Structures are given as C-alpha cells and as structure tokens.
Short mmCIF file of C-alpha atoms in Angstrom, two decimals:
data_model
loop_
_atom_site.label_atom_id
_atom_site.label_comp_id
_atom_site.label_asym_id
_atom_site.label_seq_id
_atom_site.Cartn_x
_atom_site.Cartn_y
_atom_site.Cartn_z
CA UNK A 1371 0.00 0.00 0.00
CA UNK A 1372 1.59 3.38 -0.96
CA UNK A 1373 2.30 5.70 1.98
CA UNK A 1374 0.06 8.77 2.27
CA UNK A 1375 2.12 11.88 1.68
CA UNK A 1376 1.33 15.36 2.88
CA UNK A 1377 1.92 18.58 0.99
CA UNK A 1378 4.29 20.72 3.10
CA UNK A 1379 2.99 23.91 1.48
CA UNK A 1380 -0.49 23.17 2.83
CA UNK A 1381 0.37 21.32 6.04
CA UNK A 1382 1.37 24.33 8.20
CA UNK A 1383 -1.68 24.89 10.49
CA UNK A 1384 -2.51 28.40 9.28
CA UNK A 1385 -2.15 27.48 5.61
CA UNK A 1386 -4.23 24.37 6.19
CA UNK A 1387 -6.99 26.56 7.63
CA UNK A 1388 -6.70 29.07 4.79
CA UNK A 1389 -6.98 26.24 2.25
CA UNK A 1390 -9.97 24.72 4.08
CA UNK A 1391 -11.76 28.08 3.96
CA UNK A 1392 -10.99 28.65 0.31
CA UNK A 1393 -11.99 25.09 -0.62
CA UNK A 1394 -15.37 25.63 1.04
CA UNK A 1395 -16.08 28.86 -0.83
CA UNK A 1396 -15.47 30.37 -4.23
CA UNK A 1397 -13.93 33.62 -3.01
CA UNK A 1398 -13.29 35.04 0.46
CA UNK A 1399 -12.43 38.55 1.50
CA UNK A 1400 -8.90 38.83 2.97
CA UNK A 1401 -10.33 40.71 5.99
CA UNK A 1402 -12.80 37.87 6.66
CA UNK A 1403 -10.04 35.25 6.61
CA UNK A 1404 -7.96 37.42 8.95
CA UNK A 1405 -10.90 37.85 11.33
CA UNK A 1406 -11.73 34.14 11.35
CA UNK A 1407 -8.12 33.12 11.96
CA UNK A 1408 -7.52 35.94 14.42
CA UNK A 1409 -4.06 36.75 13.01
CA UNK A 1410 -2.34 39.96 11.97
CA UNK A 1411 -2.45 41.23 8.40
CA UNK A 1412 1.28 40.66 7.95
CA UNK A 1413 1.12 37.04 9.14
CA UNK A 1414 -1.79 36.27 6.87
CA UNK A 1415 -0.13 38.05 3.92
CA UNK A 1416 2.98 35.91 4.37
CA UNK A 1417 1.02 32.65 4.29
CA UNK A 1418 -1.15 33.78 1.39
CA UNK A 1419 2.02 34.71 -0.52
CA UNK A 1420 3.41 31.19 0.04
CA UNK A 1421 0.20 29.64 -1.28
CA UNK A 1422 0.11 32.10 -4.18
CA UNK A 1423 3.72 31.27 -5.14
CA UNK A 1424 2.84 27.57 -5.10
CA UNK A 1425 0.03 28.33 -7.56
CA UNK A 1426 -2.66 27.27 -5.06
CA UNK A 1427 -4.28 30.65 -4.40
CA UNK A 1428 -5.20 33.57 -6.64
CA UNK A 1429 -5.39 37.09 -5.22
CA UNK A 1430 -7.60 39.74 -6.76
CA UNK A 1431 -8.19 43.33 -5.69
CA UNK A 1432 -11.58 44.90 -6.39
CA UNK A 1433 -13.31 48.10 -5.35
CA UNK A 1434 -16.61 47.50 -3.62
CA UNK A 1435 -18.78 50.11 -1.90
CA UNK A 1436 -16.11 52.77 -2.43
CA UNK A 1437 -13.29 50.82 -0.78
CA UNK A 1438 -10.77 48.38 -2.10
CA UNK A 1439 -11.08 44.78 -0.95
CA UNK A 1440 -8.75 41.88 -1.54
CA UNK A 1441 -10.42 38.63 -2.57
CA UNK A 1442 -8.78 35.23 -2.28
CA UNK A 1443 -9.72 32.21 -4.35
CA UNK A 1444 -8.31 28.73 -4.68
CA UNK A 1445 -6.95 27.77 -8.10
CA UNK A 1446 -7.84 24.40 -9.69
CA UNK A 1447 -4.30 23.22 -8.83
CA UNK A 1448 -4.87 24.35 -5.24
CA UNK A 1449 -8.17 22.47 -5.02
CA UNK A 1450 -6.52 19.33 -6.35
CA UNK A 1451 -3.58 19.63 -3.94
CA UNK A 1452 -5.88 20.33 -0.98
CA UNK A 1453 -8.14 17.37 -1.81
CA UNK A 1454 -5.06 15.11 -2.01
CA UNK A 1455 -3.75 16.52 1.26
CA UNK A 1456 -7.07 15.98 3.08
CA UNK A 1457 -7.25 12.43 1.68
CA UNK A 1458 -3.69 11.76 2.88
CA UNK A 1459 -4.58 13.03 6.36
CA UNK A 1460 -7.62 10.77 6.51
CA UNK A 1461 -5.55 7.83 5.24
CA UNK A 1462 -2.81 8.42 7.81
CA UNK A 1463 -5.28 8.69 10.68
CA UNK A 1464 -7.19 5.68 9.37
CA UNK A 1465 -4.01 3.63 8.99
CA UNK A 1466 -2.94 4.48 12.54
CA UNK A 1467 -6.41 3.57 13.80
CA UNK A 1468 -6.29 0.22 11.99
CA UNK A 1469 -2.77 -0.53 13.24
CA UNK A 1470 -3.83 0.17 16.82
CA UNK A 1471 -6.74 -2.30 16.66
CA UNK B 1037 6.53 15.87 0.57
CA UNK B 1038 6.86 14.07 3.88
CA UNK B 1039 5.01 11.72 6.24
CA UNK B 1040 4.10 13.04 9.67
CA UNK B 1041 3.60 11.36 13.05
CA UNK B 1042 0.16 10.16 14.12
CA UNK B 1043 -0.67 13.00 16.52
CA UNK B 1044 0.29 15.58 13.89
CA UNK B 1045 -2.08 14.11 11.28
CA UNK B 1046 -4.90 13.68 13.78
CA UNK B 1047 -4.60 17.25 15.08
CA UNK B 1048 -4.40 18.55 11.48
CA UNK B 1049 -7.58 16.66 10.61
CA UNK B 1050 -9.31 18.03 13.71
CA UNK B 1051 -8.19 21.54 12.78
CA UNK B 1052 -9.60 21.01 9.30
CA UNK B 1053 -12.94 19.87 10.70
CA UNK B 1054 -13.09 22.81 13.13
CA UNK B 1055 -12.37 25.24 10.29
CA UNK B 1056 -15.15 23.68 8.22
CA UNK B 1057 -17.61 24.07 11.10
CA UNK B 1058 -16.57 27.72 11.38
CA UNK B 1059 -17.11 28.16 7.63
CA UNK B 1060 -20.55 26.56 7.77
CA UNK B 1061 -21.61 29.04 10.46
CA UNK B 1062 -20.08 32.00 8.67
CA UNK B 1063 -21.81 31.12 5.38
CA UNK B 1064 -25.29 31.57 6.92
CA UNK B 1065 -27.05 34.30 4.92
CA UNK B 1066 -29.22 37.05 6.46
CA UNK B 1067 -32.72 35.90 7.54
CA UNK B 1068 -34.43 37.59 4.59
CA UNK B 1069 -32.17 35.97 1.99
CA UNK B 1070 -33.91 32.63 1.27
CA UNK B 1071 -37.51 34.00 1.41
CA UNK B 1072 -36.51 36.84 -0.95
CA UNK B 1073 -34.91 34.41 -3.37
CA UNK B 1074 -38.05 32.23 -3.20
CA UNK B 1075 -40.29 35.24 -3.89
CA UNK B 1076 -38.12 36.31 -6.83
CA UNK B 1077 -38.30 32.83 -8.36
CA UNK B 1078 -42.04 32.56 -7.73
CA UNK B 1079 -42.53 35.99 -9.26
CA UNK B 1080 -40.98 34.79 -12.51
CA UNK B 1081 -43.85 32.31 -12.87
CA UNK B 1082 -46.61 34.49 -11.38
CA UNK B 1083 -45.82 37.37 -13.72
CA UNK B 1084 -46.90 35.23 -16.69
CA UNK B 1085 -50.50 36.07 -15.72
CA UNK B 1086 -49.68 39.81 -15.75
CA UNK B 1087 -49.77 42.22 -18.75
CA UNK B 1088 -47.03 41.72 -21.36
CA UNK B 1089 -44.90 44.65 -20.22
CA UNK B 1090 -44.46 43.02 -16.78
CA UNK B 1091 -43.25 39.83 -18.41
CA UNK B 1092 -40.38 41.90 -19.84
CA UNK B 1093 -39.73 44.24 -16.91
CA UNK B 1094 -39.86 41.64 -14.11
CA UNK B 1095 -37.06 39.33 -15.39
CA UNK B 1096 -34.82 42.38 -15.88
CA UNK B 1097 -35.64 43.55 -12.35
CA UNK B 1098 -34.90 40.01 -11.15
CA UNK B 1099 -31.44 40.06 -12.73
CA UNK B 1100 -30.68 43.36 -11.00
CA UNK B 1101 -32.15 41.99 -7.76
CA UNK B 1102 -30.00 38.86 -8.02
CA UNK B 1103 -26.90 41.03 -8.42
CA UNK B 1104 -27.88 43.10 -5.38
CA UNK B 1105 -28.53 39.94 -3.36
CA UNK B 1106 -25.09 38.63 -4.30
CA UNK B 1107 -23.55 41.91 -3.09
CA UNK B 1108 -25.56 41.76 0.14
CA UNK B 1109 -24.48 38.16 0.77
CA UNK B 1110 -20.83 39.07 0.19
CA UNK B 1111 -21.13 42.04 2.54
CA UNK B 1112 -22.80 39.90 5.22
CA UNK B 1113 -20.51 36.86 5.08
CA UNK B 1114 -17.33 38.21 3.46
CA UNK B 1115 -17.40 35.39 0.94
CA UNK B 1116 -19.19 34.04 -2.10
CA UNK B 1117 -20.29 30.44 -2.57
CA UNK B 1118 -21.88 29.54 -5.92
CA UNK B 1119 -25.18 27.68 -5.55
CA UNK B 1120 -24.15 25.08 -8.12
CA UNK B 1121 -20.98 24.07 -6.23
CA UNK B 1122 -20.09 20.38 -6.29
CA UNK B 1123 -21.48 18.05 -3.62
CA UNK B 1124 -24.92 17.54 -2.07
CA UNK B 1125 -25.65 21.22 -2.75
CA UNK B 1126 -25.56 20.59 -6.51
CA UNK B 1127 -28.23 17.90 -6.14
CA UNK B 1128 -30.45 20.39 -4.26
CA UNK B 1129 -30.10 22.94 -7.07
CA UNK B 1130 -30.69 20.32 -9.78
CA UNK B 1131 -33.88 19.11 -8.03
CA UNK B 1132 -35.10 22.71 -7.60
CA UNK B 1133 -34.52 23.48 -11.28
CA UNK B 1134 -36.31 20.26 -12.29
CA UNK B 1135 -39.31 20.98 -10.06
CA UNK B 1136 -39.41 24.62 -11.20
CA UNK B 1137 -39.50 23.52 -14.85
CA UNK B 1138 -42.17 20.89 -14.16
CA UNK B 1139 -44.45 23.33 -12.28
CA UNK B 1140 -43.93 26.04 -14.89
CA UNK B 1141 -44.71 23.70 -17.80
CA UNK B 1142 -47.76 22.30 -16.00
CA UNK B 1143 -49.03 25.84 -15.41
CA UNK B 1144 -48.38 26.74 -19.06
CA UNK B 1145 -50.33 23.66 -20.20
CA UNK B 1146 -53.25 24.43 -17.84
CA UNK B 1147 -53.27 28.07 -18.88
CA UNK B 1148 -52.88 27.75 -22.66
CA UNK B 1149 -54.53 24.38 -23.40
CA UNK B 1150 -57.18 24.21 -20.67
CA UNK B 1151 -57.68 28.01 -20.55
CA UNK B 1152 -57.68 28.02 -16.76
CA UNK B 1153 -57.18 31.45 -15.21
CA UNK B 1154 -54.74 32.28 -12.42
CA UNK B 1155 -52.72 29.08 -12.68
CA UNK B 1156 -49.44 30.98 -13.02
CA UNK B 1157 -50.25 32.80 -9.78
CA UNK B 1158 -50.75 29.47 -8.03
CA UNK B 1159 -47.58 28.11 -9.66
CA UNK B 1160 -45.70 31.24 -8.54
CA UNK B 1161 -46.87 30.80 -4.94
CA UNK B 1162 -45.85 27.14 -5.04
CA UNK B 1163 -42.44 27.98 -6.50
CA UNK B 1164 -41.92 30.74 -3.91
CA UNK B 1165 -42.45 28.24 -1.09
CA UNK B 1166 -40.34 25.63 -2.86
CA UNK B 1167 -37.55 28.11 -3.60
CA UNK B 1168 -37.46 29.31 0.01
CA UNK B 1169 -37.39 25.73 1.32
CA UNK B 1170 -34.67 24.86 -1.21
CA UNK B 1171 -32.52 27.69 0.19
CA UNK B 1172 -32.67 26.22 3.69
CA UNK B 1173 -32.13 22.69 2.36
CA UNK B 1174 -29.12 23.96 0.38
CA UNK B 1175 -27.67 25.43 3.57
CA UNK B 1176 -28.17 22.11 5.37
CA UNK B 1177 -26.54 20.23 2.46
CA UNK B 1178 -23.59 22.65 2.57
CA UNK B 1179 -23.08 21.96 6.27
CA UNK B 1180 -23.25 18.21 5.59
CA UNK B 1181 -20.70 18.55 2.77
CA UNK B 1182 -18.29 20.32 5.09
CA UNK B 1183 -18.91 17.84 7.92
CA UNK B 1184 -17.99 15.00 5.58
CA UNK B 1185 -14.40 16.21 5.10
#
C-alpha cells in the first residue's frame, strides 16, 4: 500500500486553515479570513504569498462600496492539492487507527 | 513531501474539521435571503399572468435583484459560494430546477390548453415556497458537505 504523503505547502496549520476556507467557498475577503483566523495582516499576507507562489491561491483586488477589498480564491491546482492533502490526512489517521486495533 | 507522526495528522484533521464548522456558520445568509430568493423565483412564474410589459420588466428587475442579493451576501458573510458548487448542494439545485421547470410547464399547459385562469399565480406561490425551502435545504446540504471532510 503506498504511503500517504502530505503537501508541506499546505500542512502548516494556518495554511491548512486558509486552504480549508478557500476550498469551502469560491472567493473570500482577505479581511474575513484574517478575522476568522484571528491573526495579523502581515502574518496572513505571508502565508497567502506562500500559497500564491505555489500556484494554489489567486489574489484579486476589487473596489466594492467605495473601498478596495482583496479577494482570495483557490486555483484548480490548489483544489486538487488540498483534496489530495485531506485524503492523505484521513488515510494516515485511518491507517494508525487500523494498526492500533 | 513528507510523512508526519500520528498526533500531527490527527490534530491537522481536527483543525480542518473545526475550520469547516466555522465556515458553515459564517456562510449563513441574512434571515431575509432565502424568502426573498423564493419570492423572486415565484414571481418569474406568477408574472406570466400579468400584462405583457411586466413579463419583460420583471425578469430584468430580477437580474438586477440577483446582483444586489449577491452583493448583500458578500457584505454579510465576506465570501461568495456559488449555488451550483459540487457536492450535495448541486443535487439540491438540480432538483429545484427540475421541479421549477415541471411546475412552470404544467401551469403553461393548464393556462394555454385548458384556458384556466390564475394558474401561473398558483404556480408562482408554489415555487416561492419551494424556492425558500430549497434555500434552507441547500444550507443544510452545505453543512453536511463540510462535515464529511
């Protein structure tokens, strides 16, 4: 049975949460992600940049209601990588559970 | 790529599930959202019994209304989730579209072939209730989709 492998770009807790949020929606406002994660703008920017450089997240700026908002969306490659990562997590936890029985 | 110890994977999976629960709560629209959407959909059928001009004006107003609702949802939740997203939610939308078409065609048949009056109004009322219910069912299906991860 092939070993389940985790994507190190996604696996860091904050990036895992960002990916989970983006996988569950089409687009999310940067400010909403920051509020939900309760982190500073600079910390979130750093993690978003990592995901963007990996080609997993797309960043778009748009003016809405007279103010500029930054919208984050997961790319198809990001969705694929996140789905594989979540499946690997489930497999690892499942394998450990089976081994313990 | 690397393997991680058991506790790391388990805590990551728990973190993922907690984030999904948080997302499901955050994605709840304002109270008026589903009833308004239901009324808009029902109106599209009901307006067929109205004078011709309304049959042109109402769908245009609906398109503008849909755009405004999308903006309101984004403002309220800080995100956008397409109704036709993959998962159980897509089945809810497909069933709603199928039922909408069936009711609309039945009303058209009763109105044009049987010359019954007011059937589009009844169809519109039925679709409004159905559309509102579908909104709440969609929300439930979304929560289930996120719970399943």
